[in-house]
Amino acid sequence: MKFFIDTANLAQIKEANDLGILDGVTTNPSLMAKEGIKGTEAINNHYKTICELVDGDISAEVLSVTFEEIIAEGKKLADIHPNIIVKVPMIKDGVKAIKWFTDNGIKTNCTLVFSAGQAILAAKAGAKYVSPFIGRIDDSGWDGTELISQIAHIYSIQGFETEILAASIRNPNHIIKCAELGADVCTCPLDSILGLLKHPLTDIGLSKFLEDAKKM
Ligand code: G3P
């Protein structure tokens, strides 16, 4: 399973990249706004900086919702760097645009996916990634990881090549469940990635080893 970090924060991206386990980055308009990135030039420069920091797929989301505008915006985003993946919302014009991008050699990440039906459409249109938002499904009283399992089953028996990019990860257990259920990628906040490191027995064991090492 690939690890992406879900942030536009450069310090966090650097920290995750320095761990040596980072395969890419996902962003969205909310994450960009949180970093105070405003205006097309600043947004595009920020994507360029992320692409120069991390050698992997970098999702950049379109803000348009009509076919022609999504295509125009997506082409500009794809021109920023060869590693840019154009992130397109799961709406009718979005599906149509994903098919157009696929036919024209531009890779896409279909975002805001909350059902197996939407994931089938994303795969049929040729999206490189489909992003089910598991934390937001949990927030609404359902089980987000069940959707990962259902999509993984469907993609496997149908031979779809679209990769399942589990998004809206809220904790380390989400990452473990996604790995168990066959997600191809998990895009996580830094805290959830670092949470995987933690176990009290590791801390206790290490402090005992270091104490005993003084007697060696
Ligand atoms: O990038 C999309 C997704 O990961 C959003 O997560 O925490 O806002 O539901 P969240």
Coordinates of N, CA, C and O in Angstrom, one line a residue, residues 20-190:
G20 N 11.0 8.8 4.7 CA 11.4 7.8 3.6 C 10.3 6.9 3.2 O 10.5 6.0 2.4
I21 N 9.1 7.2 3.7 CA 8.0 6.2 3.4 C 6.9 6.9 2.6 O 5.8 6.3 2.4
L22 N 7.2 8.1 2.1 CA 6.1 8.9 1.4 C 6.1 8.6 -0.1 O 7.1 8.7 -0.7
D23 N 4.9 8.3 -0.6 CA 4.8 8.0 -2.1 C 4.0 9.1 -2.8 O 3.9 9.0 -4.1
G24 N 3.5 10.1 -2.1 CA 2.8 11.2 -2.8 C 2.1 12.1 -1.8 O 2.1 11.9 -0.6
V25 N 1.3 13.1 -2.4 CA 0.6 14.1 -1.6 C -0.8 14.3 -2.2 O -0.9 14.3 -3.4
T26 N -1.8 14.5 -1.4 CA -3.1 14.9 -1.8 C -3.4 16.2 -1.2 O -3.0 16.5 0.0
T27 N -4.0 17.1 -1.9 CA -4.5 18.4 -1.4 C -5.9 18.5 -1.8 O -6.4 17.8 -2.6
N28 N -6.6 19.5 -1.2 CA -7.9 19.9 -1.6 C -8.1 21.4 -1.3 O -7.2 22.0 -0.6
P29 N -9.1 22.0 -1.8 CA -9.3 23.4 -1.6 C -9.3 23.8 -0.1 O -8.7 24.9 0.3
S30 N -9.9 23.0 0.7 CA -9.9 23.3 2.2 C -8.5 23.3 2.8 O -8.1 24.2 3.6
L31 N -7.7 22.3 2.3 CA -6.3 22.2 2.9 C -5.4 23.4 2.3 O -4.6 23.9 3.1
M32 N -5.7 23.8 1.1 CA -4.9 24.9 0.5 C -5.3 26.2 1.3 O -4.4 27.0 1.6
A33 N -6.6 26.4 1.5 CA -7.0 27.6 2.2 C -6.5 27.7 3.6 O -6.1 28.7 4.1
K34 N -6.4 26.5 4.2 CA -5.9 26.4 5.6 C -4.4 27.0 5.7 O -4.0 27.5 6.7
E35 N -3.7 26.8 4.6 CA -2.3 27.3 4.5 C -2.2 28.7 4.1 O -1.1 29.3 3.9
G36 N -3.4 29.3 3.8 CA -3.4 30.8 3.4 C -3.0 31.0 2.0 O -2.5 32.1 1.6
I37 N -3.0 29.9 1.1 CA -2.6 30.1 -0.3 C -3.8 30.6 -1.1 O -4.9 30.0 -1.2
K38 N -3.6 31.8 -1.7 CA -4.7 32.5 -2.4 C -4.2 33.0 -3.8 O -3.1 33.4 -3.9
G39 N -5.1 32.8 -4.7 CA -4.8 33.3 -6.1 C -4.2 32.2 -6.9 O -3.4 31.5 -6.4
T40 N -4.5 32.2 -8.2 CA -4.0 31.2 -9.1 C -2.5 31.0 -9.1 O -2.0 29.9 -9.1
E41 N -1.8 32.2 -9.2 CA -0.3 32.1 -9.3 C 0.3 31.4 -8.0 O 1.1 30.5 -8.1
A42 N -0.2 31.9 -6.8 CA 0.3 31.3 -5.6 C -0.1 29.8 -5.5 O 0.7 29.0 -5.0
I43 N -1.3 29.5 -5.9 CA -1.7 28.1 -5.8 C -0.8 27.2 -6.7 O -0.3 26.2 -6.3
N44 N -0.6 27.7 -8.0 CA 0.2 26.9 -8.9 C 1.7 26.8 -8.4 O 2.3 25.7 -8.5
N45 N 2.2 27.9 -7.8 CA 3.6 27.8 -7.3 C 3.6 26.9 -6.1 O 4.6 26.2 -5.9
H46 N 2.6 26.8 -5.3 CA 2.6 25.9 -4.2 C 2.6 24.4 -4.7 O 3.4 23.6 -4.1
Y47 N 1.8 24.2 -5.7 CA 1.8 22.8 -6.2 C 3.2 22.4 -6.8 O 3.7 21.3 -6.6
K48 N 3.9 23.4 -7.4 CA 5.2 23.2 -8.0 C 6.2 22.9 -6.9 O 7.0 22.0 -7.0
T49 N 6.1 23.7 -5.8 CA 7.0 23.4 -4.6 C 6.8 22.0 -4.1 O 7.8 21.3 -3.8
I50 N 5.5 21.6 -3.9 CA 5.3 20.3 -3.4 C 5.9 19.2 -4.4 O 6.5 18.2 -3.9
C51 N 5.7 19.4 -5.7 CA 6.2 18.5 -6.6 C 7.7 18.4 -6.6 O 8.3 17.3 -6.8
E52 N 8.4 19.5 -6.2 CA 9.9 19.5 -6.1 C 10.3 18.8 -4.8 O 11.4 18.3 -4.8
L53 N 9.5 18.9 -3.8 CA 9.8 18.2 -2.5 C 9.6 16.7 -2.5 O 10.4 16.0 -2.0
V54 N 8.6 16.3 -3.2 CA 8.2 14.8 -3.1 C 8.2 14.2 -4.5 O 7.6 14.7 -5.4
D55 N 8.9 13.1 -4.6 CA 9.0 12.4 -5.9 C 7.9 11.4 -5.9 O 8.0 10.2 -5.5
G56 N 6.7 11.8 -6.3 CA 5.5 10.9 -6.3 C 4.3 11.7 -6.9 O 4.4 12.8 -7.3
D57 N 3.2 11.0 -6.9 CA 2.0 11.6 -7.4 C 1.4 12.7 -6.5 O 1.3 12.5 -5.3
I58 N 1.1 13.9 -7.1 CA 0.7 15.0 -6.3 C -0.7 15.4 -6.8 O -0.8 15.9 -8.0
S59 N -1.7 15.2 -6.0 CA -3.1 15.6 -6.5 C -3.4 17.1 -6.3 O -3.2 17.6 -5.2
A60 N -3.8 17.7 -7.4 CA -4.2 19.1 -7.4 C -5.7 19.2 -7.9 O -6.0 18.7 -9.0
E61 N -6.5 19.8 -7.0 CA -8.0 19.7 -7.3 C -8.5 20.9 -8.2 O -8.1 22.0 -7.9
V62 N -9.3 20.5 -9.2 CA -10.0 21.6 -10.0 C -11.1 22.2 -9.1 O -11.6 21.6 -8.2
L63 N -11.3 23.5 -9.4 CA -12.4 24.2 -8.7 C -13.6 24.4 -9.5 O -14.6 24.9 -9.1
S64 N -13.5 24.0 -10.8 CA -14.6 24.1 -11.7 C -15.6 23.0 -11.6 O -15.2 21.9 -11.2
V65 N -16.8 23.2 -12.1 CA -17.9 22.2 -12.0 C -18.6 21.9 -13.4 O -19.5 21.1 -13.5
T66 N -18.1 22.6 -14.4 CA -18.7 22.3 -15.8 C -17.6 21.7 -16.6 O -16.4 21.9 -16.4
F67 N -18.0 20.8 -17.5 CA -17.1 20.0 -18.3 C -15.9 20.9 -19.0 O -14.8 20.6 -18.8
E68 N -16.4 21.9 -19.7 CA -15.4 22.7 -20.4 C -14.4 23.4 -19.5 O -13.2 23.4 -19.7
E69 N -14.9 23.9 -18.4 CA -14.0 24.6 -17.4 C -13.1 23.6 -16.7 O -12.0 23.9 -16.4
I70 N -13.7 22.4 -16.4 CA -12.8 21.4 -15.7 C -11.6 21.0 -16.6 O -10.5 20.9 -16.2
I71 N -11.9 20.9 -17.9 CA -10.9 20.5 -18.9 C -9.8 21.6 -19.0 O -8.6 21.3 -18.9
A72 N -10.3 22.8 -19.1 CA -9.4 24.0 -19.2 C -8.5 24.1 -18.0 O -7.2 24.2 -18.0
E73 N -9.1 24.0 -16.8 CA -8.4 24.1 -15.5 C -7.4 22.9 -15.3 O -6.3 23.0 -14.9
G74 N -7.9 21.7 -15.6 CA -7.1 20.5 -15.4 C -5.9 20.5 -16.3 O -4.8 20.0 -15.9
K75 N -6.0 21.0 -17.6 CA -4.9 21.0 -18.5 C -3.8 21.9 -17.9 O -2.6 21.6 -17.9
K76 N -4.2 23.1 -17.3 CA -3.3 24.0 -16.7 C -2.6 23.4 -15.5 O -1.4 23.5 -15.4
L77 N -3.3 22.7 -14.7 CA -2.7 22.0 -13.5 C -1.7 21.0 -14.0 O -0.6 20.9 -13.5
A78 N -2.1 20.2 -15.0 CA -1.2 19.1 -15.5 C 0.0 19.6 -16.0 O 1.1 19.0 -16.0
D79 N 0.0 20.9 -16.6 CA 1.2 21.5 -17.1 C 2.2 22.0 -16.1 O 3.4 22.2 -16.4
I80 N 1.8 22.0 -14.8 CA 2.7 22.5 -13.8 C 3.9 21.6 -13.6 O 5.0 22.0 -13.4
H81 N 3.6 20.3 -13.6 CA 4.7 19.3 -13.4 C 4.2 17.9 -13.8 O 3.0 17.6 -13.7
P82 N 5.0 17.0 -14.3 CA 4.6 15.7 -14.8 C 4.0 14.8 -13.7 O 3.2 13.9 -14.0
N83 N 4.2 15.1 -12.4 CA 3.7 14.3 -11.4 C 2.3 14.7 -10.9 O 1.7 14.1 -10.0
I84 N 1.8 15.8 -11.5 CA 0.5 16.3 -11.0 C -0.6 15.3 -11.5 O -0.7 14.9 -12.7
I85 N -1.5 15.0 -10.5 CA -2.7 14.2 -10.8 C -3.9 15.2 -10.7 O -4.0 15.8 -9.6
V86 N -4.7 15.3 -11.7 CA -5.8 16.2 -11.6 C -7.0 15.6 -10.8 O -7.5 14.5 -11.2
K87 N -7.3 16.3 -9.8 CA -8.3 15.8 -8.9 C -9.7 16.4 -9.3 O -9.8 17.6 -9.3
V88 N -10.6 15.5 -9.6 CA -11.9 15.9 -10.2 C -13.1 15.4 -9.3 O -13.0 14.2 -8.9
P89 N -14.1 16.2 -9.0 CA -15.2 15.8 -8.2 C -16.1 14.8 -8.9 O -16.2 14.8 -10.1
M90 N -16.7 13.9 -8.1 CA -17.6 12.9 -8.6 C -19.0 13.5 -8.9 O -19.9 13.5 -8.1
I91 N -19.0 14.2 -10.0 CA -20.3 14.8 -10.5 C -20.4 14.4 -12.0 O -19.4 13.9 -12.5
K92 N -21.5 14.6 -12.6 CA -21.7 14.2 -14.0 C -20.6 14.8 -14.9 O -20.0 14.0 -15.7
D93 N -20.4 16.1 -14.9 CA -19.4 16.7 -15.7 C -18.0 16.2 -15.4 O -17.1 16.2 -16.2
G94 N -17.9 15.9 -14.1 CA -16.6 15.4 -13.6 C -16.2 14.0 -14.2 O -15.1 13.8 -14.7
V95 N -17.2 13.2 -14.3 CA -17.0 11.8 -14.9 C -16.6 12.0 -16.4 O -15.7 11.4 -16.9
K96 N -17.4 12.9 -17.0 CA -17.1 13.1 -18.5 C -15.7 13.7 -18.7 O -15.0 13.3 -19.6
A97 N -15.3 14.6 -17.7 CA -14.0 15.2 -17.8 C -12.9 14.1 -17.6 O -11.9 14.1 -18.2
I98 N -13.1 13.2 -16.6 CA -12.2 12.2 -16.3 C -11.9 11.3 -17.5 O -10.8 11.0 -17.9
K99 N -13.0 11.0 -18.2 CA -12.9 10.2 -19.5 C -12.0 11.0 -20.5 O -11.2 10.4 -21.1
W100 N -12.3 12.3 -20.6 CA -11.6 13.1 -21.6 C -10.1 13.1 -21.2 O -9.2 12.9 -22.0
F101 N -9.8 13.3 -19.9 CA -8.4 13.4 -19.5 C -7.7 12.0 -19.7 O -6.6 12.0 -20.2
T102 N -8.4 10.9 -19.4 CA -7.9 9.6 -19.7 C -7.5 9.4 -21.1 O -6.4 9.0 -21.5
D103 N -8.4 9.8 -22.0 CA -8.2 9.7 -23.5 C -7.1 10.6 -24.0 O -6.5 10.4 -25.0
N104 N -6.8 11.6 -23.2 CA -5.7 12.6 -23.6 C -4.5 12.5 -22.7 O -3.7 13.4 -22.7
G105 N -4.3 11.4 -22.0 CA -3.0 11.1 -21.3 C -2.8 11.9 -20.0 O -1.7 12.0 -19.6
I106 N -3.9 12.4 -19.5 CA -3.8 13.2 -18.2 C -4.4 12.3 -17.1 O -5.5 11.8 -17.2
K107 N -3.6 12.1 -16.0 CA -4.0 11.2 -14.9 C -4.9 11.9 -14.0 O -4.7 13.1 -13.7
T108 N -5.9 11.2 -13.4 CA -6.9 11.8 -12.6 C -7.1 11.1 -11.2 O -6.8 9.9 -11.2
N109 N -7.6 11.8 -10.3 CA -8.0 11.3 -9.0 C -9.5 11.7 -8.8 O -9.8 12.9 -8.7
C110 N -10.4 10.8 -8.8 CA -11.8 11.1 -8.7 C -12.1 11.2 -7.2 O -12.0 10.2 -6.5
T111 N -12.5 12.4 -6.8 CA -12.7 12.7 -5.4 C -14.2 12.8 -5.0 O -15.0 12.9 -5.8
L112 N -14.4 12.9 -3.6 CA -15.7 13.0 -3.0 C -16.6 11.8 -3.4 O -17.7 11.9 -3.8
V113 N -16.0 10.6 -3.2 CA -16.6 9.3 -3.5 C -17.2 8.7 -2.2 O -16.4 8.6 -1.2
F114 N -18.4 8.4 -2.2 CA -19.1 7.9 -1.0 C -19.9 6.7 -1.2 O -20.6 6.2 -0.3
S115 N -19.8 6.1 -2.4 CA -20.6 4.9 -2.7 C -19.9 4.0 -3.7 O -19.0 4.5 -4.5
A116 N -20.3 2.7 -3.7 CA -19.7 1.8 -4.7 C -20.0 2.2 -6.1 O -19.3 2.0 -7.1
G117 N -21.3 2.7 -6.3 CA -21.7 3.1 -7.6 C -20.8 4.2 -8.2 O -20.5 4.2 -9.4
Q118 N -20.5 5.1 -7.4 CA -19.7 6.2 -7.8 C -18.3 5.7 -8.1 O -17.7 6.1 -9.1
A119 N -17.8 4.7 -7.4 CA -16.5 4.1 -7.6 C -16.5 3.4 -9.0 O -15.4 3.4 -9.7
I120 N -17.6 2.7 -9.3 CA -17.7 2.0 -10.6 C -17.6 3.1 -11.7 O -16.8 2.9 -12.7
L121 N -18.3 4.2 -11.6 CA -18.3 5.2 -12.6 C -16.9 5.8 -12.8 O -16.4 6.0 -13.9
A122 N -16.2 6.0 -11.7 CA -14.8 6.6 -11.8 C -13.9 5.6 -12.5 O -13.1 6.0 -13.4
A123 N -14.0 4.3 -12.2 CA -13.2 3.3 -12.9 C -13.5 3.2 -14.4 O -12.6 3.1 -15.2
K124 N -14.8 3.2 -14.7 CA -15.2 3.1 -16.1 C -14.7 4.3 -16.9 O -14.3 4.2 -18.1
A125 N -14.6 5.5 -16.2 CA -14.1 6.7 -16.9 C -12.6 6.7 -17.0 O -12.0 7.5 -17.7
G126 N -11.9 5.7 -16.3 CA -10.5 5.6 -16.4 C -9.6 6.4 -15.4 O -8.4 6.6 -15.6
A127 N -10.3 6.7 -14.3 CA -9.5 7.5 -13.3 C -8.3 6.6 -12.8 O -8.4 5.4 -12.7
K128 N -7.2 7.3 -12.6 CA -6.0 6.6 -12.0 C -6.3 6.2 -10.6 O -6.0 5.1 -10.1
Y129 N -6.9 7.1 -9.8 CA -7.3 6.9 -8.4 C -8.8 7.2 -8.2 O -9.3 8.1 -8.8
V130 N -9.4 6.5 -7.3 CA -10.7 6.8 -6.8 C -10.5 7.1 -5.3 O -9.8 6.3 -4.6
S131 N -11.1 8.2 -4.8 CA -11.0 8.6 -3.4 C -12.2 8.5 -2.5 O -13.0 9.4 -2.5
P132 N -12.5 7.3 -1.9 CA -13.6 7.2 -1.0 C -13.2 7.9 0.3 O -12.1 7.7 0.8
F133 N -14.1 8.7 0.9 CA -13.8 9.5 2.1 C -14.3 8.7 3.3 O -15.4 8.9 3.8
I134 N -13.4 7.9 3.9 CA -14.0 7.0 4.9 C -14.3 7.7 6.2 O -15.2 7.3 6.9
G135 N -13.5 8.7 6.6 CA -13.8 9.4 7.9 C -15.1 10.1 7.9 O -15.9 10.0 8.8
R136 N -15.4 10.7 6.7 CA -16.7 11.4 6.6 C -17.9 10.4 6.6 O -19.0 10.8 7.1
I137 N -17.7 9.2 6.1 CA -18.7 8.2 6.2 C -18.9 7.8 7.6 O -20.1 7.7 8.1
D138 N -17.8 7.6 8.3 CA -17.9 7.2 9.8 C -18.7 8.3 10.5 O -19.5 8.1 11.4
D139 N -18.4 9.6 10.2 CA -19.0 10.7 10.9 C -20.5 10.7 10.7 O -21.2 11.3 11.5
S140 N -21.0 10.1 9.6 CA -22.4 10.1 9.3 C -23.1 8.9 9.8 O -24.2 8.5 9.4
G141 N -22.4 8.1 10.6 CA -23.0 6.9 11.3 C -22.9 5.6 10.5 O -23.5 4.6 10.9
W142 N -22.1 5.6 9.4 CA -21.9 4.4 8.6 C -20.4 4.0 8.8 O -19.7 4.6 9.5
D143 N -20.0 2.8 8.2 CA -18.7 2.4 8.4 C -17.9 2.6 7.1 O -18.1 1.8 6.1
G144 N -17.0 3.6 7.1 CA -16.3 3.9 5.9 C -15.4 2.8 5.4 O -15.2 2.6 4.1
T145 N -14.9 1.9 6.3 CA -14.0 0.9 5.8 C -14.8 -0.2 5.0 O -14.2 -0.9 4.2
E146 N -16.1 -0.3 5.3 CA -16.9 -1.3 4.6 C -16.9 -0.9 3.1 O -17.0 -1.7 2.2
L147 N -16.9 0.4 2.8 CA -16.9 0.9 1.4 C -15.6 0.5 0.7 O -15.6 0.1 -0.4
I148 N -14.5 0.6 1.5 CA -13.2 0.2 0.9 C -13.3 -1.3 0.5 O -12.8 -1.7 -0.6
S149 N -13.8 -2.1 1.4 CA -13.9 -3.5 1.2 C -14.8 -3.8 -0.1 O -14.4 -4.6 -0.9
Q150 N -15.9 -3.1 -0.2 CA -16.8 -3.3 -1.3 C -16.2 -2.9 -2.6 O -16.3 -3.7 -3.6
I151 N -15.5 -1.8 -2.6 CA -14.9 -1.3 -3.9 C -13.7 -2.3 -4.3 O -13.6 -2.6 -5.4
A152 N -13.0 -2.7 -3.3 CA -11.8 -3.6 -3.6 C -12.4 -4.9 -4.2 O -11.8 -5.4 -5.1
H153 N -13.5 -5.4 -3.7 CA -14.1 -6.6 -4.2 C -14.5 -6.4 -5.6 O -14.2 -7.2 -6.6
I154 N -15.3 -5.3 -5.9 CA -15.8 -5.0 -7.2 C -14.6 -4.9 -8.2 O -14.6 -5.5 -9.3
Y155 N -13.6 -4.1 -7.8 CA -12.5 -3.8 -8.8 C -11.8 -5.1 -9.1 O -11.3 -5.3 -10.2
S156 N -11.7 -5.9 -8.1 CA -10.9 -7.2 -8.3 C -11.7 -8.1 -9.2 O -11.1 -8.6 -10.2
I157 N -13.0 -8.3 -9.0 CA -13.7 -9.3 -9.9 C -13.9 -8.7 -11.3 O -14.1 -9.4 -12.2
Q158 N -14.0 -7.4 -11.4 CA -14.2 -6.7 -12.7 C -12.9 -6.4 -13.4 O -13.0 -6.0 -14.6
G159 N -11.8 -6.5 -12.7 CA -10.5 -6.2 -13.4 C -10.3 -4.8 -13.6 O -9.5 -4.4 -14.5
F160 N -10.9 -3.9 -12.9 CA -10.7 -2.4 -13.0 C -9.3 -2.1 -12.5 O -8.9 -2.6 -11.5
E161 N -8.6 -1.2 -13.3 CA -7.3 -0.9 -12.9 C -7.1 0.4 -12.0 O -6.1 0.7 -11.5
T162 N -8.2 1.1 -11.8 CA -8.2 2.3 -10.9 C -7.8 1.9 -9.5 O -8.2 0.9 -9.0
E163 N -6.9 2.7 -9.0 CA -6.4 2.4 -7.6 C -7.3 3.0 -6.6 O -7.7 4.2 -6.7
I164 N -7.5 2.3 -5.5 CA -8.3 2.8 -4.4 C -7.5 3.6 -3.5 O -6.5 3.1 -2.9
L165 N -7.8 4.9 -3.4 CA -7.0 5.8 -2.6 C -7.9 6.2 -1.4 O -8.8 7.0 -1.5
A166 N -7.7 5.5 -0.3 CA -8.6 5.8 0.9 C -8.2 7.1 1.5 O -7.1 7.4 1.8
A167 N -9.3 8.0 1.5 CA -9.1 9.4 2.0 C -9.9 9.6 3.2 O -10.7 8.8 3.6
S168 N -9.7 10.9 3.8 CA -10.5 11.2 5.0 C -10.1 10.3 6.1 O -11.0 9.8 6.8
I169 N -8.8 10.0 6.2 CA -8.3 9.1 7.3 C -8.2 9.9 8.6 O -7.7 11.1 8.5
R170 N -8.7 9.4 9.6 CA -8.7 10.1 10.9 C -7.8 9.6 12.0 O -7.5 10.2 13.0
N171 N -7.3 8.3 11.8 CA -6.5 7.7 12.9 C -5.7 6.5 12.3 O -6.0 6.1 11.2
P172 N -4.7 6.1 13.1 CA -3.8 5.0 12.7 C -4.6 3.7 12.4 O -4.3 3.0 11.4
N173 N -5.7 3.5 13.1 CA -6.5 2.2 12.9 C -7.1 2.3 11.5 O -7.3 1.2 10.9
H174 N -7.6 3.4 11.0 CA -8.1 3.5 9.7 C -7.0 3.0 8.7 O -7.4 2.3 7.7
I175 N -5.8 3.4 8.9 CA -4.7 3.0 7.9 C -4.6 1.5 7.9 O -4.5 0.8 6.9
I176 N -4.6 0.9 9.2 CA -4.4 -0.6 9.3 C -5.6 -1.3 8.6 O -5.4 -2.2 7.8
K177 N -6.8 -0.8 8.8 CA -8.0 -1.4 8.2 C -7.9 -1.3 6.7 O -8.2 -2.3 6.0
C178 N -7.5 -0.2 6.2 CA -7.4 0.0 4.8 C -6.4 -0.9 4.1 O -6.6 -1.5 3.1
A179 N -5.3 -1.1 4.9 CA -4.2 -2.1 4.4 C -4.8 -3.5 4.3 O -4.6 -4.2 3.4
E180 N -5.5 -3.9 5.4 CA -6.1 -5.2 5.5 C -7.1 -5.4 4.3 O -7.3 -6.5 3.8
L181 N -7.9 -4.4 4.0 CA -9.0 -4.5 3.1 C -8.6 -4.3 1.6 O -9.4 -4.5 0.7
G182 N -7.3 -4.0 1.4 CA -6.9 -4.0 0.0 C -6.8 -2.6 -0.7 O -6.8 -2.5 -1.9
A183 N -6.8 -1.5 0.1 CA -6.7 -0.2 -0.5 C -5.3 -0.2 -1.1 O -4.3 -0.7 -0.6
D184 N -5.2 0.5 -2.2 CA -3.9 0.6 -2.9 C -3.1 1.8 -2.3 O -1.8 1.7 -2.3
V185 N -3.8 2.8 -1.8 CA -3.1 4.0 -1.2 C -3.9 4.4 0.0 O -5.2 4.3 0.0
C186 N -3.2 5.0 0.9 CA -3.9 5.7 2.1 C -3.4 7.1 2.1 O -2.2 7.3 2.1
T187 N -4.2 8.1 2.0 CA -3.7 9.4 2.2 C -4.1 9.9 3.6 O -5.3 9.9 4.0
C188 N -3.1 10.3 4.3 CA -3.3 10.4 5.8 C -2.7 11.8 6.3 O -1.7 12.3 5.8
P189 N -3.4 12.3 7.4 CA -2.7 13.4 8.0 C -1.4 12.9 8.7 O -1.3 11.7 9.0
L190 N -0.5 13.8 8.9 CA 0.8 13.4 9.5 C 0.6 12.7 10.9 O 1.3 11.7 11.1

